[in-house]
Amino acid sequence: MLENPRSPRVRSVAKLAKKASRSETGLFLLEGPQAVSEALRFRPELVLELFATPTAVERHPEIVAAAEEVDLELEYVTEEVLESMADTVTPQGFVAVCRQFPTAVKDVFAASPKLIAILEEVRDPGNAGTIVRAADAAGADAVVFTGRAVDLYNPKVVRSSTGSIFHVPVAVGADLADVLVRARAAGLTVLAADVKGDDLLAARTDGVLAKPTAWLFGNEARGLLDEQLELADRVVTVPIYGHAESMNLATAASVCLYESAFAQRSA
């Protein structure tokens, strides 16, 4: 059992909370039973190390069994050691070290996608992870991060995705103009979500939502620039019927993705 929270090994794991260490090593931190369980189920080859407290192992024997099935050794640690490794205050007993696995942009479009989400300079890790989760739930084929977006492997992005980063292909570091060219070449209609757009209801009635679609979402603070909106085939907005000043980006993205999912499945 690892008992010293200041040991070099514990510190090397804890450093993965920092982008510099993730970039240098090509690794990232995974925390909590749900995320670890999804990784072991869908991408076990990415999990390099697995740490857990005895109490957590007692509560989640299925994770131990899943690790054994893929010949991954589980290492016991004390509560203090786990807290030192984790980015969160309450890591829920499990921490894993995983290999990063971004998808190439060309592979996203080579797979003939019907629905993808493009995130242009989305900086908030909670929003980014939640949109990946929403895209996964809506049956999207991929998510693409363009521009100076948040690091996909930021611990908060990973946590907010609740394991969805292991389900849906995600490309990072792409150029928006190049991505949109590829999207159109793959037969996708580019719909930009922005407050300057037409009511989403209109897109419901004219059938555009049933077509293969690339949804484009912009930065939380400034949205999409005018020149970026001009690159889209159409600009739409999610209407607000109550008195809310605005809608959270992840919430609006969820609505848009599900509108497409509903339309494509009923076409």
XYZ file of N, CA and C in Angstrom:
801
model
N 0.838 -1.201 0.000
C 0.000 0.000 0.000
C 0.874 1.253 0.000
N 0.509 2.225 -0.822
C 1.204 3.514 -0.803
C 0.694 4.335 0.377
N 1.612 4.761 1.227
C 1.209 5.462 2.445
C 1.785 6.863 2.574
N 2.816 7.162 1.790
C 3.487 8.459 1.913
C 2.965 9.427 0.846
N 2.190 10.444 1.246
C 1.633 11.383 0.253
C 2.684 12.279 -0.395
N 3.898 12.266 0.125
C 4.960 13.106 -0.442
C 5.989 12.297 -1.227
N 5.673 11.045 -1.495
C 6.602 10.214 -2.259
C 6.664 10.678 -3.708
N 7.785 10.435 -4.388
C 7.917 10.852 -5.792
C 6.811 10.296 -6.689
N 6.395 9.074 -6.450
C 5.359 8.480 -7.285
C 4.029 9.199 -7.124
N 3.676 9.517 -5.892
C 2.427 10.237 -5.638
C 2.494 11.619 -6.270
N 3.625 12.264 -6.145
C 3.771 13.606 -6.712
C 3.680 13.588 -8.233
N 4.218 12.543 -8.857
C 4.173 12.474 -10.326
C 2.734 12.341 -10.817
N 1.906 11.616 -10.057
C 0.492 11.506 -10.414
C -0.205 12.841 -10.201
N 0.047 13.473 -9.064
C -0.599 14.745 -8.739
C -0.256 15.832 -9.755
N 0.940 15.783 -10.336
C 1.360 16.799 -11.309
C 0.486 16.798 -12.562
N -0.210 15.697 -12.811
C -1.042 15.618 -14.009
C -2.245 16.546 -13.950
N -2.472 17.159 -12.799
C -3.511 18.188 -12.701
C -3.077 19.453 -13.442
N -1.775 19.571 -13.744
C -1.224 20.738 -14.438
C -1.036 20.442 -15.924
N -1.375 21.404 -16.745
C -1.292 21.216 -18.191
C 0.125 20.920 -18.659
N 1.117 21.576 -18.048
C 2.504 21.373 -18.472
C 2.916 19.912 -18.331
N 2.520 19.298 -17.236
C 2.872 17.890 -17.011
C 2.111 16.981 -17.972
N 0.841 17.315 -18.242
C 0.066 16.505 -19.191
C 0.667 16.582 -20.588
N 1.089 17.776 -20.979
C 1.682 17.952 -22.308
C 3.011 17.214 -22.424
N 3.774 17.242 -21.355
C 5.089 16.597 -21.359
C 4.989 15.074 -21.395
N 4.027 14.533 -20.665
C 3.935 13.081 -20.523
C 2.949 12.417 -21.473
N 1.958 13.178 -21.980
C 0.917 12.587 -22.795
C -0.072 11.773 -21.983
N -0.111 12.061 -20.676
C -1.000 11.344 -19.765
C -2.035 12.301 -19.178
N -3.050 11.751 -18.521
C -3.998 12.590 -17.804
C -4.576 11.838 -16.618
N -5.243 12.587 -15.761
C -5.762 12.092 -14.497
C -7.242 11.757 -14.630
N -7.618 10.631 -14.054
C -9.015 10.200 -14.056
C -9.415 9.947 -12.604
N -10.558 10.512 -12.191
C -10.955 10.413 -10.795
C -12.389 9.907 -10.646
N -12.611 9.131 -9.607
C -13.958 8.701 -9.264
C -14.348 7.372 -9.879
N -15.236 6.620 -9.226
C -15.624 5.296 -9.705
C -16.333 5.293 -11.055
N -17.157 6.306 -11.331
C -17.899 6.326 -12.595
C -16.958 6.460 -13.787
N -16.060 7.433 -13.726
C -15.133 7.651 -14.832
C -14.198 6.458 -15.017
N -13.687 5.922 -13.917
C -12.790 4.765 -13.999
C -13.519 3.566 -14.587
N -14.756 3.363 -14.174
C -15.549 2.254 -14.686
C -15.768 2.367 -16.191
N -16.059 3.585 -16.671
C -16.276 3.785 -18.112
C -14.991 3.550 -18.897
N -13.867 4.002 -18.346
C -12.584 3.788 -19.019
C -12.269 2.304 -19.143
N -12.473 1.557 -18.065
C -12.181 0.124 -18.085
C -13.131 -0.636 -19.003
N -14.337 -0.126 -19.142
C -15.315 -0.803 -19.987
C -15.094 -0.535 -21.470
N -14.794 0.743 -21.812
C -14.738 1.120 -23.221
C -13.325 1.255 -23.781
N -12.363 1.713 -22.980
C -10.999 1.901 -23.473
C -9.970 1.428 -22.437
N -10.012 0.175 -22.044
C -9.121 -0.301 -20.985
C -7.641 -0.184 -21.327
N -7.330 -0.198 -22.629
C -5.918 -0.113 -23.026
C -5.292 1.240 -22.693
N -6.132 2.226 -22.399
C -5.624 3.562 -22.067
C -5.263 3.708 -20.592
N -5.764 2.819 -19.749
C -5.551 2.939 -18.302
C -4.222 2.292 -17.938
N -3.278 3.118 -17.500
C -1.929 2.637 -17.204
C -1.732 2.297 -15.732
N -2.356 3.067 -14.850
C -2.232 2.824 -13.413
C -3.584 3.062 -12.749
N -3.868 2.279 -11.721
C -5.134 2.415 -11.003
C -4.867 2.350 -9.507
N -5.337 3.372 -8.804
C -5.144 3.473 -7.357
C -6.505 3.554 -6.677
N -6.613 2.941 -5.503
C -7.884 2.981 -4.783
C -7.653 2.751 -3.292
N -8.557 3.282 -2.493
C -8.524 3.022 -1.056
C -9.249 1.709 -0.775
N -8.902 1.031 0.304
C -9.605 -0.216 0.648
C -11.114 -0.025 0.785
N -11.518 1.112 1.347
C -12.951 1.378 1.502
C -13.651 1.459 0.151
N -13.017 2.139 -0.817
C -13.613 2.265 -2.154
C -13.706 0.916 -2.847
N -12.716 0.079 -2.649
C -12.716 -1.257 -3.256
C -13.875 -2.083 -2.715
N -14.136 -1.959 -1.428
C -15.262 -2.678 -0.827
C -16.593 -2.221 -1.419
N -16.697 -0.931 -1.695
C -17.942 -0.382 -2.236
C -18.129 -0.702 -3.707
N -17.039 -0.895 -4.435
C -17.131 -1.085 -5.887
C -16.331 -2.311 -6.335
N -16.744 -3.480 -5.936
C -16.022 -4.692 -6.357
C -16.060 -4.904 -7.872
N -17.052 -4.309 -8.541
C -17.148 -4.475 -9.994
C -15.975 -3.812 -10.708
N -15.428 -2.747 -10.125
C -14.280 -2.085 -10.731
C -13.041 -2.960 -10.593
N -12.898 -3.596 -9.446
C -11.784 -4.521 -9.237
C -11.872 -5.665 -10.238
N -13.076 -6.188 -10.435
C -13.274 -7.280 -11.391
C -12.953 -6.832 -12.811
N -13.371 -5.614 -13.164
C -13.090 -5.093 -14.510
C -11.593 -4.920 -14.737
N -10.878 -4.468 -13.705
C -9.426 -4.307 -13.801
C -8.746 -5.667 -13.964
N -9.217 -6.650 -13.231
C -8.645 -7.994 -13.316
C -8.849 -8.596 -14.695
N -9.989 -8.303 -15.314
C -10.285 -8.849 -16.640
C -9.298 -8.379 -17.699
N -8.750 -7.175 -17.496
C -7.799 -6.633 -18.481
C -6.368 -6.663 -17.951
N -6.164 -7.450 -16.888
C -4.824 -7.632 -16.301
C -4.203 -6.324 -15.837
N -5.028 -5.447 -15.288
C -4.535 -4.192 -14.741
C -4.411 -4.330 -13.223
N -3.221 -4.102 -12.733
C -2.997 -4.225 -11.294
C -3.541 -3.008 -10.556
N -4.342 -3.247 -9.536
C -4.859 -2.174 -8.699
C -3.938 -1.997 -7.499
N -3.560 -0.774 -7.230
C -2.672 -0.503 -6.094
C -3.438 0.203 -4.984
N -3.349 -0.326 -3.800
C -4.027 0.262 -2.649
C -3.255 1.477 -2.145
N -4.015 2.495 -1.744
C -3.421 3.707 -1.180
C -4.251 4.151 0.021
N -3.665 4.964 0.856
C -4.405 5.521 1.981
C -5.273 6.678 1.501
N -6.227 7.074 2.323
C -7.074 8.225 2.002
C -6.228 9.469 1.779
N -5.210 9.639 2.596
C -4.351 10.826 2.487
C -3.590 10.834 1.170
N -3.107 9.678 0.764
C -2.388 9.589 -0.507
C -3.328 9.891 -1.676
N -4.519 9.325 -1.629
C -5.478 9.560 -2.717
C -5.825 11.042 -2.827
N -6.022 11.687 -1.701
C -6.328 13.117 -1.710
C -5.173 13.926 -2.282
N -3.945 13.481 -2.046
C -2.775 14.171 -2.592
C -2.672 13.995 -4.100
N -3.089 12.843 -4.596
C -3.039 12.580 -6.036
C -4.118 13.340 -6.795
N -5.296 13.415 -6.218
C -6.474 13.892 -6.939
C -6.528 15.406 -7.057
N -7.265 15.856 -8.051
C -7.490 17.293 -8.248
C -8.660 17.777 -7.406
N -9.608 16.886 -7.123
C -10.792 17.259 -6.357
C -10.554 17.087 -4.865
N -11.396 17.755 -4.079
C -11.317 17.632 -2.621
C -11.828 16.264 -2.187
N -12.833 15.749 -2.888
C -13.413 14.437 -2.566
C -13.347 13.538 -3.797
N -12.244 12.826 -4.004
C -12.059 12.007 -5.213
C -12.814 10.683 -5.217
N -13.534 10.368 -4.174
C -14.399 9.178 -4.131
C -13.652 7.851 -4.259
N -12.431 7.842 -3.779
C -11.743 6.567 -3.596
C -10.970 5.982 -4.749
N -11.094 6.532 -5.963
C -10.386 5.974 -7.123
C -9.664 7.081 -7.896
N -8.437 6.777 -8.309
C -7.675 7.642 -9.209
C -6.955 6.745 -10.206
N -6.985 7.141 -11.470
C -6.272 6.377 -12.503
C -5.420 7.325 -13.337
N -4.363 6.786 -13.892
C -3.524 7.515 -14.843
C -3.783 6.906 -16.214
N -4.170 7.757 -17.164
C -4.520 7.277 -18.507
C -3.681 7.953 -19.577
N -3.586 7.303 -20.716
C -2.902 7.864 -21.872
C -3.875 8.717 -22.676
N -3.436 9.891 -23.112
C -4.276 10.754 -23.934
C -4.527 10.094 -25.289
N -5.691 10.385 -25.884
C -6.059 9.676 -27.113
C -6.911 10.526 -28.043
N -6.461 11.737 -28.390
C -7.268 12.561 -29.299
C -7.429 11.904 -30.667
N -8.563 12.186 -31.292
C -8.851 11.672 -32.631
C -8.375 12.677 -33.675
N -7.819 12.224 -34.774
C -7.405 13.117 -35.857
C -8.646 13.676 -36.558
N -8.597 14.950 -36.925
C -9.736 15.590 -37.593
C -10.112 14.847 -38.868
N -9.121 14.417 -39.624
C -9.424 13.716 -40.888
C -10.205 12.431 -40.629
N -9.930 11.786 -39.493
C -10.647 10.551 -39.174
C -12.096 10.814 -38.778
N -12.344 11.989 -38.175
C -13.718 12.361 -37.820
C -14.594 12.383 -39.061
N -14.108 13.016 -40.112
C -14.920 13.180 -41.317
C -14.835 11.983 -42.264
N -13.799 11.192 -42.125
C -13.694 9.986 -42.940
C -14.749 8.958 -42.540
N -15.281 9.111 -41.322
C -16.267 8.152 -40.815
C -17.700 8.485 -41.232
N -17.861 9.446 -42.157
C -19.188 9.847 -42.653
C -20.152 10.197 -41.523
N -19.804 11.188 -40.702
C -20.652 11.534 -39.552
C -21.976 12.151 -39.979
N -22.978 11.953 -39.148
C -24.291 12.563 -39.366
C -24.532 13.735 -38.416
N -23.818 13.738 -37.302
C -24.004 14.810 -36.324
C -22.719 15.001 -35.539
N -22.173 16.221 -35.579
C -20.985 16.524 -34.781
C -21.159 17.889 -34.116
N -20.377 18.122 -33.067
C -20.342 19.417 -32.379
C -18.952 20.004 -32.546
N -18.889 21.269 -32.959
C -17.621 21.990 -33.102
C -17.592 23.079 -32.043
N -16.574 23.082 -31.202
C -16.465 24.048 -30.107
C -15.326 25.015 -30.402
N -15.672 26.235 -30.790
C -14.678 27.239 -31.150
C -14.278 28.078 -29.927
N -13.063 27.861 -29.470
C -12.491 28.603 -28.337
C -13.378 28.546 -27.090
N -13.965 27.401 -26.843
C -14.713 27.197 -25.600
C -13.678 27.021 -24.490
N -13.713 27.892 -23.509
C -12.642 27.945 -22.504
C -13.033 27.338 -21.155
N -14.307 27.346 -20.839
C -14.718 26.867 -19.524
C -14.705 25.339 -19.490
N -13.925 24.735 -18.591
C -13.832 23.267 -18.582
C -15.146 22.572 -18.262
N -15.952 23.180 -17.398
C -17.251 22.581 -17.086
C -18.155 22.549 -18.299
N -18.185 23.637 -19.050
C -18.981 23.682 -20.281
C -18.482 22.656 -21.294
N -17.165 22.621 -21.485
C -16.590 21.719 -22.488
C -16.932 20.264 -22.179
N -16.718 19.860 -20.931
C -17.013 18.476 -20.564
C -18.486 18.152 -20.656
N -19.333 19.109 -20.274
C -20.779 18.883 -20.335
C -21.260 18.761 -21.773
N -20.674 19.525 -22.685
C -21.064 19.422 -24.098
C -20.624 18.083 -24.683
N -19.440 17.613 -24.304
C -19.012 16.280 -24.745
C -20.013 15.235 -24.255
N -20.441 15.381 -23.007
C -21.430 14.449 -22.438
C -22.764 14.540 -23.178
N -23.208 15.762 -23.474
C -24.468 15.946 -24.190
C -24.388 15.390 -25.605
N -23.255 15.596 -26.265
C -23.063 15.069 -27.612
C -23.135 13.541 -27.605
N -22.509 12.952 -26.619
C -22.554 11.504 -26.456
C -23.991 11.039 -26.249
N -24.704 11.711 -25.357
C -26.087 11.324 -25.054
C -26.994 11.469 -26.270
N -26.742 12.480 -27.099
C -27.574 12.725 -28.279
C -27.188 11.841 -29.462
N -26.180 11.016 -29.271
C -25.778 10.120 -30.348
C -24.905 10.770 -31.398
N -24.255 11.885 -31.056
C -23.369 12.549 -32.017
C -22.183 11.647 -32.347
N -21.626 11.857 -33.526
C -20.526 11.009 -33.983
C -19.162 11.503 -33.527
N -19.067 12.787 -33.179
C -17.779 13.320 -32.756
C -17.942 14.724 -32.194
N -16.899 15.171 -31.499
C -16.785 16.547 -31.024
C -15.424 17.052 -31.474
N -15.376 18.293 -31.954
C -14.114 18.880 -32.425
C -13.874 20.198 -31.686
N -12.726 20.310 -31.028
C -12.321 21.552 -30.368
C -11.447 22.341 -31.335
N -11.823 23.592 -31.618
C -11.032 24.437 -32.520
C -10.532 25.674 -31.787
N -9.485 26.273 -32.351
C -8.936 27.493 -31.753
C -8.291 27.245 -30.403
N -8.187 28.299 -29.622
C -7.541 28.231 -28.302
C -8.552 27.770 -27.251
N -8.944 26.539 -27.370
C -9.945 25.982 -26.459
C -9.283 25.421 -25.210
N -10.090 25.124 -24.219
C -9.605 24.502 -22.998
C -9.007 23.137 -23.335
N -8.047 22.707 -22.538
C -7.423 21.403 -22.717
C -8.442 20.300 -22.443
N -8.640 19.417 -23.404
C -9.591 18.316 -23.250
C -9.312 17.490 -22.005
N -8.030 17.391 -21.633
C -7.651 16.522 -20.524
C -7.496 17.262 -19.205
N -7.971 18.503 -19.175
C -8.096 19.230 -17.910
C -8.971 18.387 -16.978
N -8.580 18.196 -15.713
C -9.362 17.323 -14.823
C -10.841 17.674 -14.737
N -11.163 18.967 -14.803
C -12.568 19.346 -14.707
C -13.326 18.992 -15.979
N -12.680 19.089 -17.137
C -13.321 18.663 -18.385
C -13.615 17.167 -18.310
N -12.620 16.411 -17.875
C -12.771 14.963 -17.783
C -13.896 14.601 -16.819
N -13.925 15.258 -15.655
C -14.978 14.973 -14.673
C -16.350 15.350 -15.217
N -16.449 16.507 -15.873
C -17.741 16.974 -16.373
C -18.289 16.080 -17.478
N -17.406 15.389 -18.168
C -17.866 14.488 -19.228
C -18.420 13.179 -18.659
N -18.148 12.913 -17.381
C -18.597 11.693 -16.687
C -18.374 10.421 -17.507
N -17.212 10.352 -18.130
C -16.861 9.157 -18.885
C -17.151 9.225 -20.366
N -17.841 10.260 -20.820
C -18.208 10.327 -22.238
C -17.004 10.523 -23.159
N -15.883 11.010 -22.635
C -14.702 11.127 -23.501
C -14.218 9.757 -23.970
N -14.659 8.699 -23.291
C -14.291 7.349 -23.710
C -15.303 6.746 -24.688
N -16.390 7.469 -24.944
C -17.452 6.951 -25.810
C -17.466 7.591 -27.191
N -17.184 8.877 -27.262
C -17.335 9.636 -28.510
C -15.969 10.171 -28.946
N -15.616 10.044 -30.227
C -14.332 10.585 -30.694
C -14.263 12.102 -30.504
N -13.121 12.584 -30.022
C -12.924 14.013 -29.809
C -11.606 14.432 -30.448
N -11.672 15.409 -31.343
C -10.478 15.971 -31.971
C -10.163 17.310 -31.319
N -8.886 17.635 -31.203
C -8.483 18.873 -30.531
C -7.474 19.645 -31.378
N -7.361 20.955 -31.065
C -6.340 21.787 -31.691
C -6.541 22.056 -33.165
N -7.761 21.958 -33.644
C -8.024 22.129 -35.071
C -8.276 23.593 -35.425
N -8.102 23.914 -36.704
C -8.406 25.251 -37.219
C -9.853 25.271 -37.694
N -10.617 26.278 -37.258
C -12.047 26.316 -37.554
C -12.329 26.310 -39.048
N -11.658 27.164 -39.807
C -11.928 27.244 -41.245
C -11.674 25.902 -41.919
N -10.599 25.233 -41.545
C -10.282 23.927 -42.122
C -11.343 22.891 -41.762
N -11.795 22.924 -40.510
C -12.810 21.970 -40.062
C -14.105 22.157 -40.843
N -14.491 23.419 -41.075
C -15.741 23.671 -41.797
C -15.645 23.256 -43.266
N -14.477 23.420 -43.859
C -14.273 22.937 -45.233
C -14.446 21.421 -45.280
N -13.844 20.749 -44.306
C -13.950 19.286 -44.241
C -15.402 18.850 -43.989
N -16.094 19.619 -43.154
C -17.486 19.283 -42.835
C -18.358 19.335 -44.089
N -18.205 20.398 -44.856
C -19.014 20.514 -46.073
C -18.642 19.444 -47.096
N -17.356 19.144 -47.182
C -16.925 18.107 -48.111
C -17.509 16.747 -47.732
N -17.796 16.576 -46.446
C -18.388 15.326 -45.959
C -19.914 15.350 -46.042
N -20.471 16.439 -46.599
C -21.914 16.520 -46.789
C -22.695 17.045 -45.607
N -22.013 17.714 -44.675
C -22.680 18.246 -43.494
C -23.113 19.691 -43.702
N -24.283 20.034 -43.191
C -24.736 21.419 -43.136
C -24.201 22.036 -41.848
N -23.617 23.219 -41.952
C -23.048 23.875 -40.769
C -24.069 24.833 -40.173
N -24.524 24.538 -38.975
C -25.450 25.402 -38.252
C -24.717 26.037 -37.080
N -24.672 27.358 -37.063
C -24.035 28.073 -35.962
C -25.084 28.486 -34.943
N -24.813 28.245 -33.685
C -25.723 28.658 -32.618
C -25.245 29.991 -32.061
N -26.089 31.024 -32.205
C -25.692 32.358 -31.766
C -26.944 33.210 -31.537
N -26.835 34.151 -30.601
C -27.990 34.996 -30.284
C -28.434 35.843 -31.470
N -27.559 36.017 -32.466
C -27.901 36.822 -33.633
C -28.696 36.032 -34.669
N -28.916 34.759 -34.433
C -29.538 33.912 -35.433
C -31.058 33.928 -35.431
N -31.630 33.152 -36.336
C -33.077 32.989 -36.432
C -33.559 32.010 -35.364
N -34.825 32.085 -35.039
C -35.414 31.199 -34.052
C -35.238 29.737 -34.480
N -34.816 28.909 -33.543
C -34.598 27.489 -33.811
C -35.864 26.812 -34.323
N -37.019 27.330 -33.970
C -38.286 26.746 -34.423
C -38.390 26.734 -35.949
N -37.837 27.757 -36.594
C -37.893 27.819 -38.052
C -37.117 26.660 -38.668
N -35.998 26.310 -38.052
C -35.204 25.188 -38.553
C -35.947 23.871 -38.385
N -36.832 23.828 -37.404
C -37.653 22.623 -37.211
C -38.581 22.397 -38.397
N -39.156 23.481 -38.883
C -40.217 23.362 -39.890
C -39.691 23.186 -41.304
N -38.476 23.648 -41.594
C -38.012 23.560 -42.983
C -37.136 22.341 -43.260
N -36.978 21.464 -42.269
C -36.311 20.189 -42.507
C -34.804 20.188 -42.420
N -34.181 21.330 -42.164
C -32.722 21.374 -42.149
C -32.128 20.534 -41.022
N -32.856 20.422 -39.913
C -32.328 19.682 -38.765
C -32.223 18.183 -39.032
N -32.967 17.692 -39.986
C -32.931 16.262 -40.303
C -31.725 15.892 -41.163
N -31.050 16.894 -41.707
C -29.896 16.642 -42.560
C -28.654 16.377 -41.710
N -27.635 15.727 -42.266
C -26.357 15.606 -41.548
C -25.854 16.998 -41.169
N -25.533 17.178 -39.906
C -25.294 18.527 -39.387
C -24.025 18.635 -38.541
N -23.313 19.737 -38.733
C -22.215 20.120 -37.854
C -22.668 21.361 -37.088
N -22.896 21.237 -35.797
C -23.269 22.384 -34.961
C -22.017 23.115 -34.527
N -22.035 24.426 -34.677
C -20.897 25.265 -34.303
C -21.260 26.116 -33.093
N -20.501 25.971 -32.020
C -20.735 26.721 -30.783
C -19.503 27.566 -30.456
N -19.747 28.801 -29.998
C -18.650 29.730 -29.772
C -18.262 29.907 -28.317
N -17.310 30.793 -28.120
C -16.786 31.122 -26.801
C -17.885 31.624 -25.863
N -17.801 31.251 -24.587
C -18.828 31.597 -23.612
C -19.039 33.109 -23.471
N -17.963 33.873 -23.523
C -18.056 35.309 -23.255
C -18.495 36.115 -24.473
N -17.952 35.789 -25.640
C -18.213 36.626 -26.817
C -18.964 35.904 -27.930
N -19.230 34.627 -27.759
C -19.922 33.899 -28.811
C -19.038 33.718 -30.034
N -19.640 33.786 -31.199
C -18.910 33.645 -32.456
C -18.735 35.017 -33.110
N -17.565 35.270 -33.689
C -17.311 36.526 -34.390
C -18.123 36.568 -35.685
N -18.388 37.779 -36.173
C -19.178 37.927 -37.398
C -18.578 37.150 -38.561
N -17.245 37.189 -38.679
C -16.608 36.472 -39.786
C -16.731 34.952 -39.630
N -16.864 34.495 -38.398
C -17.081 33.068 -38.169
C -18.522 32.679 -38.481
N -19.443 33.561 -38.148
C -20.849 33.303 -38.464
C -21.061 33.231 -39.968
N -20.299 34.024 -40.711
C -20.428 34.036 -42.174
C -19.982 32.717 -42.802
N -19.193 31.952 -42.049
C -18.728 30.664 -42.554
C -19.798 29.575 -42.436
N -20.827 29.844 -41.651
C -21.895 28.857 -41.437
C -22.927 28.917 -42.553
N -23.634 27.832 -42.757
C -24.726 27.811 -43.729
C -25.951 28.516 -43.181
N -26.065 28.512 -41.868
C -27.223 29.137 -41.229
C -26.898 29.430 -39.771
N -27.467 30.498 -39.255
C -27.263 30.873 -37.853
C -28.617 30.816 -37.148
N -28.677 30.089 -36.052
C -29.930 29.963 -35.304
C -29.693 30.252 -33.826
N -30.763 30.575 -33.138
C -30.672 30.833 -31.708
C -31.744 30.042 -30.973
N -31.421 29.632 -29.752
C -32.414 28.971 -28.907
C -33.227 30.064 -28.231
N -34.515 30.157 -28.486
C -35.323 31.252 -27.921
C -35.476 31.122 -26.410
N -35.579 32.265 -25.753
C -35.820 32.303 -24.316
C -37.229 32.831 -24.092
N -38.079 32.027 -23.529
C -39.481 32.394 -23.347
C -39.764 32.990 -21.961
N -38.872 32.742 -21.035
C -39.040 33.302 -19.694
C -38.260 34.583 -19.529
N -37.803 34.861 -18.324
C -37.132 36.125 -18.025
C -35.624 35.970 -17.828
N -35.081 34.798 -18.137
C -33.633 34.595 -18.001
C -32.887 35.537 -18.929
N -31.784 36.090 -18.432
C -31.004 37.039 -19.225
C -30.337 36.338 -20.402
N -29.914 35.090 -20.173
C -29.253 34.329 -21.224
C -29.297 32.850 -20.855
N -28.755 32.031 -21.722
C -28.712 30.594 -21.485
C -27.265 30.130 -21.438
N -26.944 29.273 -20.484
C -25.618 28.685 -20.396
C -25.261 27.974 -21.702
N -23.998 28.085 -22.122
C -23.569 27.502 -23.391
C -23.842 26.011 -23.458
N -23.503 25.289 -22.411
C -23.698 23.842 -22.426
C -25.177 23.480 -22.529
N -26.031 24.265 -21.882
C -27.474 24.012 -21.960
C -27.980 24.246 -23.373
N -27.587 25.368 -23.976
C -28.001 25.673 -25.345
C -27.492 24.613 -26.321
N -26.253 24.183 -26.132
C -25.684 23.155 -27.008
C -26.455 21.851 -26.884
N -26.855 21.517 -25.669
C -27.635 20.290 -25.450
C -28.958 20.349 -26.201
N -29.624 21.505 -26.144
C -30.896 21.675 -26.851
C -30.685 21.489 -28.350
N -29.676 22.142 -28.897
C -29.421 22.076 -30.337
C -29.105 20.657 -30.792
N -28.237 19.988 -30.057
C -27.847 18.633 -30.437
C -29.034 17.681 -30.387
N -29.878 17.843 -29.374
C -31.044 16.972 -29.276
C -32.102 17.296 -30.321
N -32.209 18.562 -30.707
C -33.124 18.901 -31.797
C -32.725 18.139 -33.061
N -31.433 18.116 -33.344
C -30.949 17.367 -34.509
C -31.161 15.874 -34.344
N -30.896 15.378 -33.139
C -31.064 13.952 -32.888
C -32.520 13.524 -33.097
N -33.448 14.328 -32.587
C -34.869 14.021 -32.774
C -35.247 14.044 -34.250
N -34.809 15.107 -34.959
C -35.185 15.274 -36.359
C -34.599 14.157 -37.228
N -33.357 13.802 -36.981
C -32.706 12.777 -37.796
C -33.335 11.398 -37.584
N -33.824 11.176 -36.387
C -34.415 9.864 -36.091
C -35.876 9.751 -36.512
N -36.478 10.897 -36.784
C -37.872 10.864 -37.216
C -38.032 11.085 -38.713
N -36.909 11.345 -39.367
C -36.950 11.633 -40.809
C -37.289 10.375 -41.607
